[in-house]
């Protein structure tokens, strides 16, 4: 659904190894490369780690000569441009396309029809036909993805949406009804207006579902068209899975599964079994989250209205899945069977189909008392019951579902049984009917992978445990990675030159294992001196960036302490800023002399966007900027502490911040961050991490060495128990945590009301209460760990050694390694070298 590409110019000339020559050519024309490059806006096609990972993968696939494309949507206005005002975050539309995009090639000759609404009918040929409804056109826009030191240039194909000119209602226009005349065009074009449009309203939900279906339908039609043209007269659909691999990046492209089934059956004429076999062997799923709200659940009613044929296909997949579950677990333990069906069904809160519902029939034997007939008896009766009788029984039970309890029961002595369905088998009108997209991904694909070792274990043991029990070989791990081209070589040229000098070549750019060669020089004073100089020069660039974007003036002599990522409660920017508040309070309580003695100077830098409708995240942004406005103008504190929120964080900002960072915060509640990738970029650039044992932090700590990582906080296996302890009222907060909350409420940071924000950290139960993300629990551990950070930073020789060893320990976290693993273990593809 998103690709966070970053600027293309410096990446393209870097991958072509033309940076020096290009800069010289521009110089001769009177221009500076850096100034020219800065004119290119960041493409507004993504937001966070999901989109940036996809872009790193594109770079690695091209560099490693794998024949692979990316597919996405061409968002005109992006997510939003973030503006920071006295009221916190404000959002305006991105304008990245206003001057055109020289990096894209519009393929007006490559377009596909996409349908919404309508109805399904069966034709005389026995096939299902989806007819009527609203029809739009998806048009391809191709963005070249050049590899490093190779002729291979892959493609990122983005779809825009429109309708043919004849859909413009000329009659309505000439009659003065201009809005109606253009209605079809506007309805089509708005599909690609905004990334992740607000979905609080039913219109927003429909628009998001339209986006997801457009991506899946246009991309699959394109893939199938190329497959058919290459196969020519020797077309054999059984070859499709050996020629095509489709990787669904999170649950947004889940509709690939029913859409591929629809095309193969309804258009290409394959049987259900043939189409299912091909689909299952073609599609694979990468899970990127364990957060329940991020495992998409779509309203069945909305999907039924928008995509009626796909709902039919999903219903059949769901029924076949349930039959498989019954076959595996049998009917001896009805409680176990219920639990498995509840966990694994694709359709939630939907009547069980007759083939499964018959297992959950209750018999009314006595007045006022229900006895569950033994499953053995049901199975025995089932053998004697003709299908028509079975349907009659189920029909009868459905009719009885609405009967009043006060209705007089038949004479118990007659023991004339009356049948009714167990409520488990029936739809509850008080609850929504939903399609669980993640479950459909697991069922419909041949592979399911997590994106870090700890995350993949949580996927197997918790999120999809029942599926793992049924299909253990489907599940695997693919730890994320980042491209070393963009994230060291191009964004940090000075450090790159030092690495190449000390290793003896620049081979590490393609083979990051060679970075380990730095380990033997970690204590070398000459390397340490060069390393510190490079860091200082990068910090000077960020001093200018901060001044330009915020007006704040910061000292390059202070430690640069950075947390840049999507604003979310589980990522715990709130823990960071409360730690800063505690630090500030302690400073204010000391004399100037004691302050300087007790604290290392810091510039605490935040960046990231809060979703426009995520109220609590926006409160956190406002709080950070309020703290900054107080601390940064406090004459008692001076350069000892500065707080900066860099507005509109994007790839280009990251390319400056990451090389300059000295401490980077990755402090999510353990077990909640799937992987993270910015942690890898920071480590590669010699930044030391403070964090919890979460996501890829676990593997980074193993690779760089425990002594070169600042660890704090509860561990993932403890989290459920700690939440339970809180719910039971047994949690006793640390006095320092209570002290910092009271200080915030004292008004020292202005007149804003922080009751809602602080209230989320208090109480033992209730929505938005009870400190679900365990900020209070981890706070004492966090501030004690920060004291160790100060202590280590005072010894610059030790700190520089730790920094070098972070870079030397980061080879594993190249996306080249990740892509090799996908290619070998999931896609079954090999490199194709261009002649």
GROMACS .gro file of N, CA and C in nm, residues 473-596:
model
  372
  473UNK      N    1   0.473  -2.579   0.873
  473UNK     CA    2   0.576  -2.553   0.772
  473UNK      C    3   0.550  -2.424   0.694
  474UNK      N    4   0.430  -2.367   0.708
  474UNK     CA    5   0.401  -2.240   0.639
  474UNK      C    6   0.478  -2.123   0.698
  475UNK      N    7   0.516  -2.134   0.824
  475UNK     CA    8   0.565  -2.018   0.899
  475UNK      C    9   0.717  -2.010   0.901
  476UNK      N   10   0.768  -1.890   0.881
  476UNK     CA   11   0.913  -1.870   0.885
  476UNK      C   12   0.944  -1.727   0.924
  477UNK      N   13   1.072  -1.700   0.945
  477UNK     CA   14   1.118  -1.565   0.980
  477UNK      C   15   1.203  -1.506   0.869
  478UNK      N   16   1.184  -1.378   0.844
  478UNK     CA   17   1.271  -1.303   0.754
  478UNK      C   18   1.300  -1.169   0.822
  479UNK      N   19   1.408  -1.165   0.898
  479UNK     CA   20   1.443  -1.041   0.968
  479UNK      C   21   1.466  -0.930   0.866
  480UNK      N   22   1.405  -0.816   0.892
  480UNK     CA   23   1.416  -0.702   0.801
  480UNK      C   24   1.559  -0.656   0.783
  481UNK      N   25   1.577  -0.572   0.684
  481UNK     CA   26   1.707  -0.511   0.659
  481UNK      C   27   1.688  -0.378   0.590
  482UNK      N   28   1.798  -0.303   0.578
  482UNK     CA   29   1.794  -0.173   0.509
  482UNK      C   30   1.906  -0.170   0.406
  483UNK      N   31   1.887  -0.090   0.301
  483UNK     CA   32   1.989  -0.086   0.196
  483UNK      C   33   2.110  -0.004   0.243
  484UNK      N   34   2.230  -0.063   0.236
  484UNK     CA   35   2.350   0.013   0.277
  484UNK      C   36   2.389   0.121   0.177
  485UNK      N   37   2.329   0.117   0.057
  485UNK     CA   38   2.360   0.223  -0.039
  485UNK      C   39   2.302   0.356   0.011
  486UNK      N   40   2.170   0.363   0.021
  486UNK     CA   41   2.109   0.489   0.065
  486UNK      C   42   2.146   0.521   0.210
  487UNK      N   43   2.154   0.418   0.296
  487UNK     CA   44   2.159   0.446   0.439
  487UNK      C   45   2.298   0.453   0.501
  488UNK      N   46   2.404   0.429   0.420
  488UNK     CA   47   2.539   0.469   0.465
  488UNK      C   48   2.611   0.539   0.350
  489UNK      N   49   2.624   0.468   0.241
  489UNK     CA   50   2.710   0.516   0.133
  489UNK      C   51   2.670   0.654   0.083
  490UNK      N   52   2.542   0.678   0.059
  490UNK     CA   53   2.500   0.805   0.000
  490UNK      C   54   2.466   0.910   0.105
  491UNK      N   55   2.410   0.869   0.218
  491UNK     CA   56   2.369   0.971   0.317
  491UNK      C   57   2.485   1.007   0.410
  492UNK      N   58   2.589   0.925   0.415
  492UNK     CA   59   2.701   0.949   0.506
  492UNK      C   60   2.833   0.926   0.432
  493UNK      N   61   2.862   1.008   0.329
  493UNK     CA   62   2.981   0.983   0.246
  493UNK      C   63   3.112   0.992   0.323
  494UNK      N   64   3.118   1.080   0.424
  494UNK     CA   65   3.242   1.096   0.498
  494UNK      C   66   3.274   0.970   0.580
  495UNK      N   67   3.173   0.917   0.648
  495UNK     CA   68   3.195   0.793   0.723
  495UNK      C   69   3.224   0.677   0.627
  496UNK      N   70   3.157   0.674   0.513
  496UNK     CA   71   3.178   0.567   0.414
  496UNK      C   72   3.324   0.565   0.368
  497UNK      N   73   3.379   0.684   0.344
  497UNK     CA   74   3.518   0.692   0.299
  497UNK      C   75   3.613   0.639   0.408
  498UNK      N   76   3.581   0.669   0.532
  498UNK     CA   77   3.663   0.619   0.644
  498UNK      C   78   3.656   0.467   0.652
  499UNK      N   79   3.533   0.413   0.640
  499UNK     CA   80   3.517   0.267   0.644
  499UNK      C   81   3.596   0.200   0.533
  500UNK      N   82   3.584   0.253   0.410
  500UNK     CA   83   3.655   0.195   0.295
  500UNK      C   84   3.806   0.202   0.315
  501UNK      N   85   3.853   0.313   0.371
  501UNK     CA   86   3.997   0.330   0.395
  501UNK      C   87   4.049   0.225   0.493
  502UNK      N   88   3.979   0.204   0.602
  502UNK     CA   89   4.028   0.114   0.706
  502UNK      C   90   4.004  -0.033   0.671
  503UNK      N   91   3.899  -0.062   0.597
  503UNK     CA   92   3.875  -0.200   0.554
  503UNK      C   93   3.964  -0.235   0.435
  504UNK      N   94   3.996  -0.135   0.353
  504UNK     CA   95   4.085  -0.157   0.240
  504UNK      C   96   4.015  -0.159   0.106
  505UNK      N   97   3.880  -0.145   0.104
  505UNK     CA   98   3.806  -0.138  -0.022
  505UNK      C   99   3.663  -0.093   0.009
  506UNK      N  100   3.585  -0.068  -0.098
  506UNK     CA  101   3.444  -0.034  -0.077
  506UNK      C  102   3.355  -0.155  -0.105
  507UNK      N  103   3.413  -0.275  -0.099
  507UNK     CA  104   3.333  -0.396  -0.124
  507UNK      C  105   3.219  -0.413  -0.024
  508UNK      N  106   3.233  -0.350   0.093
  508UNK     CA  107   3.130  -0.363   0.197
  508UNK      C  108   2.993  -0.311   0.153
  509UNK      N  109   2.993  -0.224   0.051
  509UNK     CA  110   2.865  -0.167   0.005
  509UNK      C  111   2.776  -0.275  -0.056
  510UNK      N  112   2.838  -0.377  -0.114
  510UNK     CA  113   2.764  -0.491  -0.169
  510UNK      C  114   2.770  -0.613  -0.078
  511UNK      N  115   2.871  -0.617   0.006
  511UNK     CA  116   2.888  -0.731   0.097
  511UNK      C  117   2.914  -0.676   0.237
  512UNK      N  118   2.807  -0.652   0.310
  512UNK     CA  119   2.821  -0.586   0.440
  512UNK      C  120   2.895  -0.671   0.543
  513UNK      N  121   2.912  -0.800   0.516
  513UNK     CA  122   2.990  -0.883   0.608
  513UNK      C  123   3.129  -0.824   0.631
  514UNK      N  124   3.178  -0.751   0.532
  514UNK     CA  125   3.313  -0.694   0.542
  514UNK      C  126   3.321  -0.581   0.646
  515UNK      N  127   3.205  -0.528   0.688
  515UNK     CA  128   3.206  -0.426   0.793
  515UNK      C  129   3.266  -0.479   0.922
  516UNK      N  130   3.255  -0.610   0.942
  516UNK     CA  131   3.311  -0.672   1.063
  516UNK      C  132   3.461  -0.649   1.073
  517UNK      N  133   3.524  -0.616   0.960
  517UNK     CA  134   3.668  -0.587   0.960
  517UNK      C  135   3.706  -0.466   1.043
  518UNK      N  136   3.609  -0.383   1.077
  518UNK     CA  137   3.636  -0.265   1.161
  518UNK      C  138   3.664  -0.303   1.306
  519UNK      N  139   3.620  -0.421   1.347
  519UNK     CA  140   3.631  -0.458   1.489
  519UNK      C  141   3.774  -0.452   1.539
  520UNK      N  142   3.866  -0.495   1.457
  520UNK     CA  143   4.005  -0.501   1.504
  520UNK      C  144   4.068  -0.362   1.519
  521UNK      N  145   4.002  -0.261   1.463
  521UNK     CA  146   4.054  -0.125   1.474
  521UNK      C  147   3.976  -0.041   1.576
  522UNK      N  148   3.884  -0.102   1.650
  522UNK     CA  149   3.792  -0.025   1.735
  522UNK      C  150   3.864   0.060   1.839
  523UNK      N  151   3.984   0.019   1.883
  523UNK     CA  152   4.058   0.095   1.983
  523UNK      C  153   4.168   0.181   1.922
  524UNK      N  154   4.180   0.181   1.790
  524UNK     CA  155   4.284   0.258   1.723
  524UNK      C  156   4.254   0.408   1.736
  525UNK      N  157   4.349   0.483   1.789
  525UNK     CA  158   4.325   0.625   1.816
  525UNK      C  159   4.306   0.704   1.688
  526UNK      N  160   4.375   0.667   1.581
  526UNK     CA  161   4.360   0.739   1.455
  526UNK      C  162   4.220   0.719   1.398
  527UNK      N  163   4.172   0.593   1.398
  527UNK     CA  164   4.037   0.568   1.350
  527UNK      C  165   3.936   0.641   1.438
  528UNK      N  166   3.955   0.636   1.569
  528UNK     CA  167   3.860   0.703   1.659
  528UNK      C  168   3.856   0.853   1.633
  529UNK      N  169   3.971   0.913   1.605
  529UNK     CA  170   3.976   1.056   1.578
  529UNK      C  171   3.902   1.089   1.448
  530UNK      N  172   3.926   1.009   1.344
  530UNK     CA  173   3.856   1.030   1.216
  530UNK      C  174   3.705   1.009   1.233
  531UNK      N  175   3.671   0.909   1.312
  531UNK     CA  176   3.530   0.874   1.335
  531UNK      C  177   3.456   0.989   1.403
  532UNK      N  178   3.521   1.046   1.506
  532UNK     CA  179   3.459   1.157   1.579
  532UNK      C  180   3.446   1.282   1.490
  533UNK      N  181   3.546   1.304   1.406
  533UNK     CA  182   3.541   1.420   1.316
  533UNK      C  183   3.425   1.408   1.218
  534UNK      N  184   3.407   1.290   1.163
  534UNK     CA  185   3.295   1.267   1.070
  534UNK      C  186   3.162   1.290   1.141
  535UNK      N  187   3.151   1.241   1.264
  535UNK     CA  188   3.027   1.260   1.340
  535UNK      C  189   3.003   1.408   1.367
  536UNK      N  190   3.107   1.478   1.403
  536UNK     CA  191   3.095   1.622   1.432
  536UNK      C  192   3.050   1.698   1.307
  537UNK      N  193   3.107   1.666   1.192
  537UNK     CA  194   3.068   1.734   1.068
  537UNK      C  195   2.921   1.708   1.034
  538UNK      N  196   2.876   1.584   1.057
  538UNK     CA  197   2.735   1.552   1.033
  538UNK      C  198   2.644   1.627   1.131
  539UNK      N  199   2.691   1.643   1.254
  539UNK     CA  200   2.612   1.717   1.353
  539UNK      C  201   2.598   1.864   1.314
  540UNK      N  202   2.701   1.920   1.254
  540UNK     CA  203   2.694   2.059   1.211
  540UNK      C  204   2.583   2.079   1.106
  541UNK      N  205   2.568   1.979   1.019
  541UNK     CA  206   2.460   1.986   0.919
  541UNK      C  207   2.322   1.987   0.986
  542UNK      N  208   2.311   1.910   1.093
  542UNK     CA  209   2.182   1.903   1.164
  542UNK      C  210   2.157   2.031   1.244
  543UNK      N  211   2.263   2.093   1.295
  543UNK     CA  212   2.247   2.223   1.361
  543UNK      C  213   2.180   2.322   1.265
  544UNK      N  214   2.226   2.322   1.139
  544UNK     CA  215   2.166   2.410   1.038
  544UNK      C  216   2.023   2.368   1.006
  545UNK      N  217   2.000   2.237   0.996
  545UNK     CA  218   1.866   2.186   0.967
  545UNK      C  219   1.767   2.229   1.074
  546UNK      N  220   1.807   2.215   1.201
  546UNK     CA  221   1.719   2.251   1.313
  546UNK      C  222   1.691   2.400   1.314
  547UNK      N  223   1.794   2.479   1.288
  547UNK     CA  224   1.773   2.625   1.284
  547UNK      C  225   1.676   2.664   1.172
  548UNK      N  226   1.694   2.601   1.055
  548UNK     CA  227   1.610   2.635   0.940
  548UNK      C  228   1.464   2.593   0.962
  549UNK      N  229   1.443   2.477   1.024
  549UNK     CA  230   1.309   2.421   1.034
  549UNK      C  231   1.234   2.462   1.160
  550UNK      N  232   1.306   2.497   1.267
  550UNK     CA  233   1.239   2.528   1.393
  550UNK      C  234   1.277   2.664   1.452
  551UNK      N  235   1.390   2.720   1.408
  551UNK     CA  236   1.437   2.845   1.467
  551UNK      C  237   1.523   2.824   1.590
  552UNK      N  238   1.528   2.702   1.643
  552UNK     CA  239   1.609   2.676   1.762
  552UNK      C  240   1.757   2.666   1.725
  553UNK      N  241   1.842   2.719   1.813
  553UNK     CA  242   1.987   2.709   1.795
  553UNK      C  243   2.039   2.610   1.898
  554UNK      N  244   2.106   2.504   1.849
  554UNK     CA  245   2.156   2.400   1.940
  554UNK      C  246   2.308   2.388   1.924
  555UNK      N  247   2.371   2.333   2.025
  555UNK     CA  248   2.517   2.320   2.026
  555UNK      C  249   2.561   2.186   1.969
  556UNK      N  250   2.657   2.183   1.878
  556UNK     CA  251   2.708   2.057   1.825
  556UNK      C  252   2.793   1.980   1.928
  557UNK      N  253   2.824   2.046   2.040
  557UNK     CA  254   2.903   1.980   2.144
  557UNK      C  255   2.817   1.892   2.234
  558UNK      N  256   2.686   1.910   2.227
  558UNK     CA  257   2.595   1.827   2.308
  558UNK      C  258   2.576   1.691   2.242
  559UNK      N  259   2.534   1.593   2.323
  559UNK     CA  260   2.497   1.462   2.268
  559UNK      C  261   2.368   1.478   2.189
  560UNK      N  262   2.365   1.422   2.068
  560UNK     CA  263   2.244   1.423   1.987
  560UNK      C  264   2.167   1.294   2.013
  561UNK      N  265   2.054   1.310   2.081
  561UNK     CA  266   1.970   1.200   2.129
  561UNK      C  267   1.841   1.203   2.047
  562UNK      N  268   1.816   1.099   1.967
  562UNK     CA  269   1.714   1.106   1.862
  562UNK      C  270   1.610   0.996   1.874
  563UNK      N  271   1.483   1.033   1.859
  563UNK     CA  272   1.374   0.937   1.841
  563UNK      C  273   1.287   0.985   1.725
  564UNK      N  274   1.302   0.920   1.611
  564UNK     CA  275   1.226   0.958   1.492
  564UNK      C  276   1.152   0.836   1.440
  565UNK      N  277   1.021   0.843   1.442
  565UNK     CA  278   0.936   0.734   1.394
  565UNK      C  279   0.790   0.779   1.406
  566UNK      N  280   0.701   0.701   1.345
  566UNK     CA  281   0.559   0.729   1.356
  566UNK      C  282   0.521   0.752   1.503
  567UNK      N  283   0.436   0.852   1.527
  567UNK     CA  284   0.394   0.877   1.666
  567UNK      C  285   0.284   0.779   1.702
  568UNK      N  286   0.313   0.694   1.799
  568UNK     CA  287   0.215   0.594   1.843
  568UNK      C  288   0.242   0.563   1.989
  569UNK      N  289   0.136   0.534   2.063
  569UNK     CA  290   0.153   0.507   2.207
  569UNK      C  291   0.246   0.390   2.233
  570UNK      N  292   0.242   0.287   2.148
  570UNK     CA  293   0.327   0.170   2.176
  570UNK      C  294   0.475   0.200   2.149
  571UNK      N  295   0.503   0.300   2.065
  571UNK     CA  296   0.643   0.338   2.040
  571UNK      C  297   0.698   0.425   2.154
  572UNK      N  298   0.611   0.475   2.236
  572UNK     CA  299   0.639   0.537   2.365
  572UNK      C  300   0.725   0.664   2.357
  573UNK      N  301   0.691   0.752   2.263
  573UNK     CA  302   0.750   0.886   2.268
  573UNK      C  303   0.716   0.953   2.401
  574UNK      N  304   0.603   0.911   2.461
  574UNK     CA  305   0.563   0.968   2.589
  574UNK      C  306   0.663   0.933   2.700
  575UNK      N  307   0.715   0.811   2.697
  575UNK     CA  308   0.817   0.772   2.795
  575UNK      C  309   0.941   0.859   2.780
  576UNK      N  310   0.981   0.883   2.656
  576UNK     CA  311   1.100   0.965   2.628
  576UNK      C  312   1.081   1.107   2.681
  577UNK      N  313   0.970   1.170   2.646
  577UNK     CA  314   0.952   1.310   2.687
  577UNK      C  315   0.932   1.322   2.839
  578UNK      N  316   0.870   1.223   2.902
  578UNK     CA  317   0.860   1.225   3.048
  578UNK      C  318   0.997   1.209   3.113
  579UNK      N  319   1.083   1.129   3.051
  579UNK     CA  320   1.221   1.118   3.099
  579UNK      C  321   1.294   1.251   3.088
  580UNK      N  322   1.269   1.323   2.980
  580UNK     CA  323   1.329   1.456   2.961
  580UNK      C  324   1.276   1.553   3.065
  581UNK      N  325   1.146   1.547   3.091
  581UNK     CA  326   1.086   1.633   3.193
  581UNK      C  327   1.149   1.606   3.330
  582UNK      N  328   1.168   1.477   3.361
  582UNK     CA  329   1.231   1.441   3.489
  582UNK      C  330   1.373   1.498   3.495
  583UNK      N  331   1.446   1.487   3.387
  583UNK     CA  332   1.583   1.539   3.378
  583UNK      C  333   1.582   1.691   3.402
  584UNK      N  334   1.487   1.759   3.336
  584UNK     CA  335   1.476   1.904   3.348
  584UNK      C  336   1.444   1.944   3.492
  585UNK      N  337   1.353   1.870   3.555
  585UNK     CA  338   1.314   1.901   3.693
  585UNK      C  339   1.435   1.888   3.788
  586UNK      N  340   1.510   1.780   3.769
  586UNK     CA  341   1.627   1.758   3.854
  586UNK      C  342   1.731   1.869   3.833
  587UNK      N  343   1.746   1.911   3.705
  587UNK     CA  344   1.839   2.022   3.676
  587UNK      C  345   1.797   2.149   3.750
  588UNK      N  346   1.667   2.177   3.747
  588UNK     CA  347   1.616   2.300   3.808
  588UNK      C  348   1.634   2.300   3.959
  589UNK      N  349   1.642   2.182   4.016
  589UNK     CA  350   1.657   2.171   4.162
  589UNK      C  351   1.802   2.186   4.206
  590UNK      N  352   1.895   2.192   4.110
  590UNK     CA  353   2.037   2.198   4.143
  590UNK      C  354   2.095   2.337   4.121
  591UNK      N  355   2.212   2.356   4.179
  591UNK     CA  356   2.288   2.477   4.150
  591UNK      C  357   2.350   2.462   4.011
  592UNK      N  358   2.391   2.572   3.951
  592UNK     CA  359   2.450   2.569   3.817
  592UNK      C  360   2.573   2.479   3.814
  593UNK      N  361   2.651   2.483   3.919
  593UNK     CA  362   2.773   2.401   3.925
  593UNK      C  363   2.739   2.252   3.930
  594UNK      N  364   2.642   2.217   4.013
  594UNK     CA  365   2.603   2.076   4.026
  594UNK      C  366   2.539   2.024   3.898
  595UNK      N  367   2.465   2.113   3.832
  595UNK     CA  368   2.401   2.076   3.706
  595UNK      C  369   2.503   2.028   3.605
  596UNK      N  370   2.605   2.110   3.585
  596UNK     CA  371   2.709   2.079   3.486
  596UNK      C  372   2.782   1.951   3.524
   0.00000   0.00000   0.00000
